[in-house]
Amino acid sequence: MRSRLVDAALTLLQHQGAAALTVRNITTRAGCSTTGIYTYFGGKNGLVDAIFSNGFASFDQALDPFLDEGDLLGAGQAYRRWALAHPMQYMVMFGRAVPDFEPSDAGLERALVSFSKLAAGVRRAGIGGDADHRAHHIFATVHGYVMLEMAGMAPPLSVPIETLYLHALASASEPIRPPGQTVN
Amino acid sequence: MRSRLVDAALTLLQHQGAAALTVRNITTRAGCSTTGIYTYFGGKNGLVDAIFSNGFASFDQALDPFLDEGDLLGAGQAYRRWALAHPMQYMVMFGRAVPDFEPSDAGLERALVSFSKLAAGVRRAGIGGDADHRAHHIFATVHGYVMLEMAGMAPPLSVPIETLYLHALASASEPIRPPGQTVN
DNA sequence: AGGCGGACGTAACATTGTTATGTGAGATAA
DNA sequence: TTATCTCACATAACAATGTTACGTCCGCCT
């Protein structure tokens, strides 16, 4: 039953958006009454929190193969691919798409796990410099690009966004070279 | 009266967050009945849309002095400063902080004006390469950094975020140098 | 003076998340 | 076997939300 509720919420989220994610919609689709959400998740927040943690798990599953080998470019592409394939879930995780939802402490810890995996991947890539700083930079860049693309804020460009994304990714994950500091 | 409603909504947003932005709260604070929002803005969406456009105007006002001189570093710092000074408004503009709010076509056009000003600044900076691509890259980077910082997702760092932000900003706005492609 | 249109308030409406209350089935102990 | 207890579940209600129908009154134009 617990999984039926999560599944119903996920399909509802993916097909009809966050606005359709109401307690009544979810429960009727799952085949139970509104109280089901409260007995199993303690409320709507709990269910969304499950989706939140779930998202990071699926996320890691997509990125781990690349990060385990220190392949930052591959990981970055997998990041974008996952986000574009699960836009609603991505917005729940990073964009506060569900009104009044705040991730629990457990959910936030789960998110930190994903970040530390990225930092470990950066360390494994042997790029030099502070791995945490680099991970932060890569994350910010990638997140910024994906967010803008998902928001439809891509300006008129003569080149597919994917190309720009790859350039930015390459710049952000290039090894340090002491004197010359150039980009692009 | 129109401005009284906007002011009430803005102070409410800044002091109590987006959750307190209810029609009844706004109107009682502005000293009128709930219908006031409908006669002047056609609904809550209209009011939030006014805040949205308002935000981009204030935003431009902060960045224009720098962009007019092609000072990308100054503009980037002004960007972050404005965002940290108006976090709630920034989230309304870029983060879908208000439930069920979608910017109108006019609002989106207003946002595009801000972006084209950025592109013009990049062109004025004489950095080389495609100005639109560069503007997109700078915007994505800056937005990613600010978003992460506002979400409290800054990992434990040995250096103040501001320093990292400046490095990223410098990398993103450096002029092209043909052969060697390095970063940091 | 006579309308007349628009700003405004009151009260209601549908929909949201949440909770109080009841019910019934399955397990447990005497 | 029977009494009791616990837990999952439904029904119905609750407060709060955005929105709208309706009535009223003030100011302007002919």
Coordinates of C-alpha atoms (C1' of nucleotides) in Angstrom, one line a residue:
Chain A
M1 CA 0.0 0.0 0.0
R2 CA 2.8 2.3 0.9
S3 CA 4.4 1.8 -2.5
R4 CA 1.1 2.1 -4.2
L5 CA 0.7 5.6 -2.8
V6 CA 4.2 6.6 -3.9
D7 CA 3.6 5.2 -7.3
A8 CA 0.3 7.0 -7.7
A9 CA 1.9 10.3 -6.6
L10 CA 4.8 9.8 -9.0
T11 CA 2.7 9.2 -12.0
L12 CA 0.4 12.0 -11.1
L13 CA 3.4 14.3 -10.7
Q14 CA 4.9 13.3 -14.0
H15 CA 1.7 13.4 -16.1
Q16 CA -0.3 16.3 -14.6
G17 CA 2.3 18.4 -12.7
A18 CA 2.7 19.4 -9.1
A19 CA -0.7 21.2 -9.0
A20 CA -2.5 17.8 -9.4
L21 CA -0.7 16.4 -6.4
T22 CA -3.6 16.6 -4.0
V23 CA -4.3 14.2 -1.2
R24 CA -7.6 13.3 -2.7
N25 CA -6.2 12.7 -6.2
I26 CA -3.4 10.5 -4.9
T27 CA -5.6 8.4 -2.6
T28 CA -8.4 7.8 -5.1
R29 CA -5.8 6.8 -7.7
A30 CA -4.1 4.5 -5.2
G31 CA -7.5 3.0 -4.2
C32 CA -7.8 4.1 -0.6
S33 CA -9.2 6.9 1.4
T34 CA -7.5 10.2 2.3
T35 CA -6.4 8.9 5.7
G36 CA -4.1 6.4 4.1
I37 CA -1.6 9.1 3.5
Y38 CA -1.7 9.9 7.2
T39 CA -1.3 6.4 8.5
Y40 CA 1.6 5.7 6.2
F41 CA 3.4 9.0 5.9
G42 CA 2.0 11.2 8.6
G43 CA 0.7 13.7 6.0
K44 CA 1.3 15.0 2.5
N45 CA 4.7 16.3 3.6
G46 CA 5.8 12.8 4.5
L47 CA 4.8 11.5 1.1
V48 CA 6.6 14.2 -0.8
D49 CA 9.6 13.6 1.4
A50 CA 9.6 10.0 0.3
I51 CA 9.5 11.2 -3.3
F52 CA 12.4 13.6 -2.5
S53 CA 14.7 10.9 -1.1
N54 CA 13.6 8.5 -3.8
G55 CA 14.7 11.0 -6.3
F56 CA 18.2 11.3 -5.0
A57 CA 18.5 7.6 -4.9
S58 CA 17.5 7.3 -8.6
F59 CA 19.8 10.2 -9.3
D60 CA 22.7 8.5 -7.7
Q61 CA 21.9 5.3 -9.6
A62 CA 22.3 7.2 -12.8
L63 CA 25.5 9.0 -11.9
D64 CA 27.4 6.5 -9.8
P65 CA 28.8 4.5 -12.8
F66 CA 30.5 7.6 -14.0
L67 CA 31.6 9.0 -10.7
D68 CA 33.1 5.7 -9.7
E69 CA 35.5 6.1 -12.5
G70 CA 36.1 9.8 -12.1
D71 CA 34.4 10.5 -15.4
L72 CA 33.1 14.0 -14.7
L73 CA 32.0 14.7 -18.3
G74 CA 30.0 11.5 -18.3
A75 CA 28.5 12.3 -14.9
G76 CA 27.6 15.8 -16.0
Q77 CA 25.8 14.5 -19.1
A78 CA 24.0 11.9 -17.0
Y79 CA 23.0 14.6 -14.7
R80 CA 21.3 16.6 -17.4
R81 CA 19.8 13.5 -19.0
W82 CA 18.2 12.5 -15.7
A83 CA 16.9 16.0 -15.0
L84 CA 15.3 16.2 -18.4
A85 CA 13.8 12.8 -18.1
H86 CA 12.3 13.5 -14.6
P87 CA 11.7 17.2 -14.7
M88 CA 8.9 17.3 -12.1
Q89 CA 10.9 15.2 -9.7
Y90 CA 13.9 17.4 -10.3
M91 CA 11.9 20.5 -9.4
V92 CA 10.6 18.8 -6.3
M93 CA 14.2 18.1 -5.3
F94 CA 15.8 21.4 -6.2
G95 CA 13.0 23.8 -7.0
R96 CA 10.4 23.7 -4.3
A97 CA 7.8 22.7 -6.9
V98 CA 5.3 21.4 -4.3
P99 CA 3.8 24.2 -2.2
D100 CA 4.6 24.3 1.5
F101 CA 6.9 21.3 1.2
E102 CA 10.1 21.3 3.2
P103 CA 12.4 18.3 3.1
S104 CA 12.9 16.6 6.5
D105 CA 16.3 16.3 8.1
A106 CA 16.6 12.8 6.8
G107 CA 15.8 14.0 3.3
L108 CA 18.5 16.7 3.5
E109 CA 21.0 14.2 4.7
R110 CA 20.1 12.0 1.8
A111 CA 20.8 15.0 -0.5
L112 CA 24.2 15.5 1.2
V113 CA 25.1 11.9 0.4
S114 CA 24.6 12.7 -3.3
F115 CA 26.8 15.7 -3.0
S116 CA 29.6 13.9 -1.2
K117 CA 29.5 11.3 -3.9
L118 CA 30.1 14.0 -6.4
A119 CA 33.0 15.3 -4.4
A120 CA 34.5 11.8 -4.2
G121 CA 34.2 11.6 -8.0
V122 CA 36.0 14.9 -8.4
R123 CA 38.7 13.6 -6.1
R124 CA 38.9 10.4 -8.1
A125 CA 39.3 12.4 -11.3
G126 CA 42.6 13.7 -10.1
I127 CA 42.0 17.2 -11.2
G128 CA 43.9 19.0 -8.5
G129 CA 42.9 21.8 -6.2
D130 CA 40.3 21.5 -3.4
A131 CA 37.8 18.8 -4.3
D132 CA 35.0 20.3 -2.4
H133 CA 35.4 23.7 -4.1
R134 CA 35.5 22.0 -7.5
A135 CA 32.5 19.9 -6.7
H136 CA 30.6 23.0 -5.6
H137 CA 31.6 24.8 -8.8
I138 CA 30.6 21.9 -11.0
F139 CA 27.3 21.5 -9.2
A140 CA 26.5 25.1 -9.4
T141 CA 27.3 25.3 -13.1
V142 CA 25.4 22.2 -14.0
H143 CA 22.4 23.1 -11.9
G144 CA 22.3 26.6 -13.4
Y145 CA 22.3 25.3 -16.9
V146 CA 19.7 22.6 -16.3
M147 CA 17.5 25.0 -14.3
L148 CA 17.5 27.6 -17.1
E149 CA 16.8 25.0 -19.7
M150 CA 13.9 23.6 -17.8
A151 CA 12.5 27.0 -17.1
G152 CA 12.4 27.6 -20.8
M153 CA 14.7 30.6 -20.3
A154 CA 17.1 29.5 -23.0
P155 CA 17.6 32.6 -25.2
P156 CA 17.7 32.3 -29.0
L157 CA 20.9 30.5 -29.7
S158 CA 22.5 29.5 -32.9
V159 CA 23.8 26.3 -31.4
P160 CA 21.9 23.5 -29.6
I161 CA 22.0 24.0 -25.8
E162 CA 23.7 20.6 -25.5
T163 CA 26.8 22.0 -27.1
L164 CA 27.0 24.9 -24.8
Y165 CA 26.4 22.6 -21.9
L166 CA 29.3 20.4 -22.9
H167 CA 31.6 23.3 -23.3
A168 CA 30.7 24.6 -19.8
L169 CA 31.1 21.1 -18.4
A170 CA 34.5 20.7 -19.9
S171 CA 35.6 24.1 -18.6
A172 CA 34.4 23.3 -15.1
S173 CA 36.1 20.0 -15.0
E174 CA 39.4 20.7 -16.6
P175 CA 42.5 20.2 -14.6
I176 CA 44.4 23.1 -13.2
R177 CA 47.3 24.6 -15.1
P178 CA 49.2 26.9 -12.9
P179 CA 49.9 30.1 -14.8
G180 CA 47.5 30.7 -17.7
Q181 CA 44.0 31.3 -16.6
T182 CA 41.7 31.2 -19.6
V183 CA 38.3 29.8 -20.5
N184 CA 36.5 28.9 -23.6
Chain B
M1 CA -4.5 51.8 -3.8
R2 CA -2.8 49.7 -6.4
S3 CA 0.6 50.6 -5.0
R4 CA -0.7 50.0 -1.4
L5 CA -1.5 46.5 -2.4
V6 CA 1.8 45.8 -4.0
D7 CA 3.6 47.3 -1.0
A8 CA 1.6 45.2 1.5
A9 CA 2.4 42.1 -0.5
L10 CA 6.1 42.9 -0.7
T11 CA 6.5 43.6 3.0
L12 CA 4.5 40.5 3.8
L13 CA 6.7 38.5 1.4
Q14 CA 9.9 39.8 2.8
H15 CA 9.0 39.5 6.5
Q16 CA 6.8 36.3 6.7
G17 CA 7.6 34.4 3.5
A18 CA 5.6 33.3 0.6
A19 CA 3.3 31.1 2.7
A20 CA 1.9 34.3 4.3
L21 CA 1.1 35.8 0.9
T22 CA -2.7 35.1 1.1
V23 CA -5.4 37.3 -0.4
R24 CA -6.9 38.0 3.0
N25 CA -3.5 38.9 4.6
I26 CA -2.6 41.2 1.8
T27 CA -5.9 43.0 1.7
T28 CA -6.4 43.5 5.4
R29 CA -2.8 44.9 5.6
A30 CA -3.6 47.2 2.7
G31 CA -6.8 48.3 4.3
C32 CA -9.4 47.0 1.8
S33 CA -11.5 44.0 1.1
T34 CA -10.5 40.8 -0.7
T35 CA -12.1 42.0 -3.9
G36 CA -9.6 44.8 -4.2
I37 CA -7.1 42.4 -5.6
Y38 CA -9.5 41.4 -8.3
T39 CA -10.5 44.9 -9.3
Y40 CA -6.9 46.0 -9.6
F41 CA -5.0 42.9 -10.6
G42 CA -7.7 40.4 -11.8
G43 CA -6.6 37.9 -9.1
K44 CA -3.7 36.8 -7.0
N45 CA -1.7 35.8 -10.1
G46 CA -1.9 39.4 -11.4
L47 CA -0.5 40.8 -8.1
V48 CA 2.3 38.3 -8.0
D49 CA 3.0 39.1 -11.7
A50 CA 3.3 42.8 -10.7
I51 CA 5.9 41.8 -8.1
F52 CA 7.6 39.7 -10.7
S53 CA 8.0 42.5 -13.2
N54 CA 8.8 44.9 -10.4
G55 CA 11.6 42.6 -9.3
F56 CA 13.2 42.7 -12.7
A57 CA 13.0 46.4 -12.8
S58 CA 14.7 46.8 -9.5
F59 CA 17.2 44.2 -10.6
D60 CA 18.1 46.1 -13.7
Q61 CA 18.5 49.3 -11.7
A62 CA 21.1 47.6 -9.6
L63 CA 23.0 46.0 -12.5
D64 CA 22.7 48.7 -15.2
P65 CA 25.5 51.0 -14.0
F66 CA 28.0 48.1 -14.3
L67 CA 26.6 46.6 -17.5
D68 CA 26.7 50.0 -19.2
E69 CA 30.4 50.1 -18.8
G70 CA 30.9 46.4 -19.6
D71 CA 32.0 45.7 -16.1
L72 CA 31.0 42.0 -15.8
L73 CA 32.6 41.4 -12.5
G74 CA 30.9 44.3 -10.9
A75 CA 27.6 43.3 -12.5
G76 CA 28.1 39.7 -11.1
Q77 CA 28.7 41.0 -7.7
A78 CA 25.7 43.3 -7.9
Y79 CA 23.7 40.3 -9.0
R80 CA 24.6 38.3 -5.9
R81 CA 24.1 41.3 -3.6
W82 CA 20.7 42.0 -5.0
A83 CA 19.6 38.4 -4.7
L84 CA 20.8 38.1 -1.1
A85 CA 19.1 41.4 -0.2
H86 CA 15.8 40.4 -1.7
P87 CA 15.8 36.6 -1.3
M88 CA 12.0 36.1 -1.4
Q89 CA 11.6 38.3 -4.5
Y90 CA 14.4 36.4 -6.2
M91 CA 12.7 33.1 -5.5
V92 CA 9.5 34.5 -6.9
M93 CA 11.3 35.5 -10.0
F94 CA 13.4 32.4 -10.6
G95 CA 12.3 29.8 -8.1
R96 CA 8.5 29.5 -8.3
A97 CA 8.2 30.4 -4.7
V98 CA 4.5 31.2 -4.9
P99 CA 2.3 28.2 -5.4
D100 CA 0.4 28.0 -8.7
F101 CA 1.9 31.3 -9.9
E102 CA 3.0 31.5 -13.6
P103 CA 4.3 34.7 -15.0
S104 CA 2.3 36.3 -17.7
D105 CA 3.6 36.9 -21.2
A106 CA 4.3 40.5 -20.3
G107 CA 6.2 39.3 -17.3
L108 CA 8.3 36.9 -19.4
E109 CA 9.0 39.7 -21.9
R110 CA 10.2 41.8 -19.0
A111 CA 12.5 39.1 -17.9
L112 CA 13.9 38.8 -21.5
V113 CA 14.7 42.6 -21.4
S114 CA 16.9 41.9 -18.4
F115 CA 18.7 39.1 -20.2
S116 CA 19.3 41.2 -23.3
K117 CA 20.8 43.9 -21.2
L118 CA 23.2 41.3 -19.8
A119 CA 24.0 40.3 -23.4
A120 CA 24.6 43.9 -24.3
G121 CA 26.9 44.3 -21.4
V122 CA 28.9 41.2 -22.5
R123 CA 29.1 42.7 -26.0
R124 CA 30.3 45.9 -24.5
A125 CA 33.0 44.1 -22.5
G126 CA 34.6 43.1 -25.7
I127 CA 35.4 39.6 -24.5
G128 CA 35.1 38.0 -27.9
G129 CA 33.1 35.0 -29.0
D130 CA 29.3 34.8 -29.3
A131 CA 27.8 37.3 -26.8
D132 CA 24.6 35.4 -26.4
H133 CA 26.4 32.2 -25.6
R134 CA 28.6 34.0 -23.1
A135 CA 25.7 35.8 -21.5
H136 CA 23.9 32.5 -21.1
H137 CA 27.0 30.9 -19.5
I138 CA 27.5 33.8 -17.1
F139 CA 23.8 33.8 -16.2
A140 CA 23.8 30.0 -15.6
T141 CA 26.9 30.1 -13.5
V142 CA 25.8 33.1 -11.4
H143 CA 22.3 31.8 -11.0
G144 CA 23.6 28.3 -9.9
Y145 CA 25.9 29.8 -7.3
V146 CA 23.3 32.1 -5.9
M147 CA 20.6 29.4 -5.9
L148 CA 22.7 27.0 -4.0
E149 CA 23.8 29.6 -1.5
M150 CA 20.2 30.7 -0.9
A151 CA 19.0 27.1 -0.5
G152 CA 21.6 26.6 2.2
M153 CA 23.2 23.9 0.1
A154 CA 26.7 25.3 0.5
P155 CA 28.9 22.4 1.6
P156 CA 31.5 22.8 4.4
L157 CA 34.1 25.0 2.8
S158 CA 37.4 26.3 4.1
V159 CA 36.9 29.6 2.2
P160 CA 34.0 32.0 2.3
I161 CA 31.6 31.4 -0.6
E162 CA 32.1 34.9 -1.8
T163 CA 35.7 34.0 -2.8
L164 CA 34.6 31.0 -4.8
Y165 CA 31.9 33.1 -6.4
L166 CA 34.5 35.6 -7.5
H167 CA 36.7 33.0 -8.9
A168 CA 33.8 31.5 -10.9
L169 CA 32.7 34.9 -12.0
A170 CA 36.2 35.7 -13.2
S171 CA 36.5 32.4 -15.1
A172 CA 33.2 32.9 -16.7
S173 CA 33.9 36.4 -17.9
E174 CA 37.5 36.1 -19.0
P175 CA 38.4 36.9 -22.6
I176 CA 39.0 34.2 -25.1
R177 CA 42.6 33.1 -25.7
P178 CA 42.8 31.0 -28.9
P179 CA 44.9 28.0 -28.2
G180 CA 45.2 27.1 -24.5
Q181 CA 41.9 26.2 -22.9
T182 CA 42.3 26.1 -19.1
V183 CA 40.3 27.2 -16.1
N184 CA 41.0 28.1 -12.5
Chain C
dA1 C1' -31.7 66.1 -12.4
dG2 C1' -31.1 61.7 -14.0
dG3 C1' -29.0 57.8 -14.9
dC4 C1' -24.7 55.0 -15.1
dG5 C1' -20.4 52.9 -14.6
dG6 C1' -16.9 51.5 -11.6
dA7 C1' -14.8 50.8 -7.0
dC8 C1' -16.0 48.5 -2.8
dG9 C1' -17.9 45.3 1.0
dT10 C1' -20.5 41.1 2.5
dA11 C1' -21.3 36.7 2.0
dA12 C1' -21.1 32.6 -0.1
dC13 C1' -18.7 28.8 -3.1
dA14 C1' -15.5 25.0 -4.3
dT15 C1' -11.2 23.0 -3.1
dT16 C1' -7.3 22.3 -0.3
dG17 C1' -4.8 19.7 3.9
dT18 C1' -6.0 17.9 8.2
dT19 C1' -8.5 15.6 12.1
dA20 C1' -12.3 13.5 15.0
dT21 C1' -15.0 9.7 15.2
dG22 C1' -16.6 5.2 14.1
dT23 C1' -16.0 0.3 12.3
dG24 C1' -14.4 -4.0 11.5
dA25 C1' -11.0 -7.6 11.1
dG26 C1' -7.2 -10.1 13.0
dA27 C1' -4.3 -11.3 16.9
dT28 C1' -3.9 -12.4 21.8
dA29 C1' -4.9 -14.0 26.3
dA30 C1' -7.9 -16.3 29.7
Chain D
dT1 C1' -14.5 -20.2 22.8
dT2 C1' -14.8 -15.6 24.0
dA3 C1' -13.5 -11.0 25.5
dT4 C1' -10.4 -7.4 24.4
dC5 C1' -7.1 -4.8 22.2
dT6 C1' -4.8 -2.8 18.3
dC7 C1' -4.3 -1.1 13.9
dA8 C1' -5.8 -0.1 9.1
dC9 C1' -9.5 2.1 7.0
dA10 C1' -13.8 5.1 5.7
dT11 C1' -17.0 8.8 6.5
dA12 C1' -17.6 13.2 7.7
dA13 C1' -16.5 17.3 9.4
dC14 C1' -13.1 21.4 10.1
dA15 C1' -10.3 25.6 9.1
dA16 C1' -8.1 28.1 5.5
dT17 C1' -7.4 29.1 0.7
dG18 C1' -8.6 31.6 -4.0
dT19 C1' -12.6 33.1 -6.3
dT20 C1' -17.2 34.9 -7.5
dA21 C1' -22.2 36.6 -7.1
dC22 C1' -24.6 40.2 -5.5
dG23 C1' -25.8 44.6 -3.5
dT24 C1' -24.4 49.5 -2.5
dC25 C1' -22.7 53.9 -3.0
dC26 C1' -20.0 57.6 -4.8
dG27 C1' -18.6 60.4 -8.7
dC28 C1' -19.1 61.8 -13.5
dC29 C1' -21.4 62.8 -17.9
dT30 C1' -25.4 64.3 -20.6

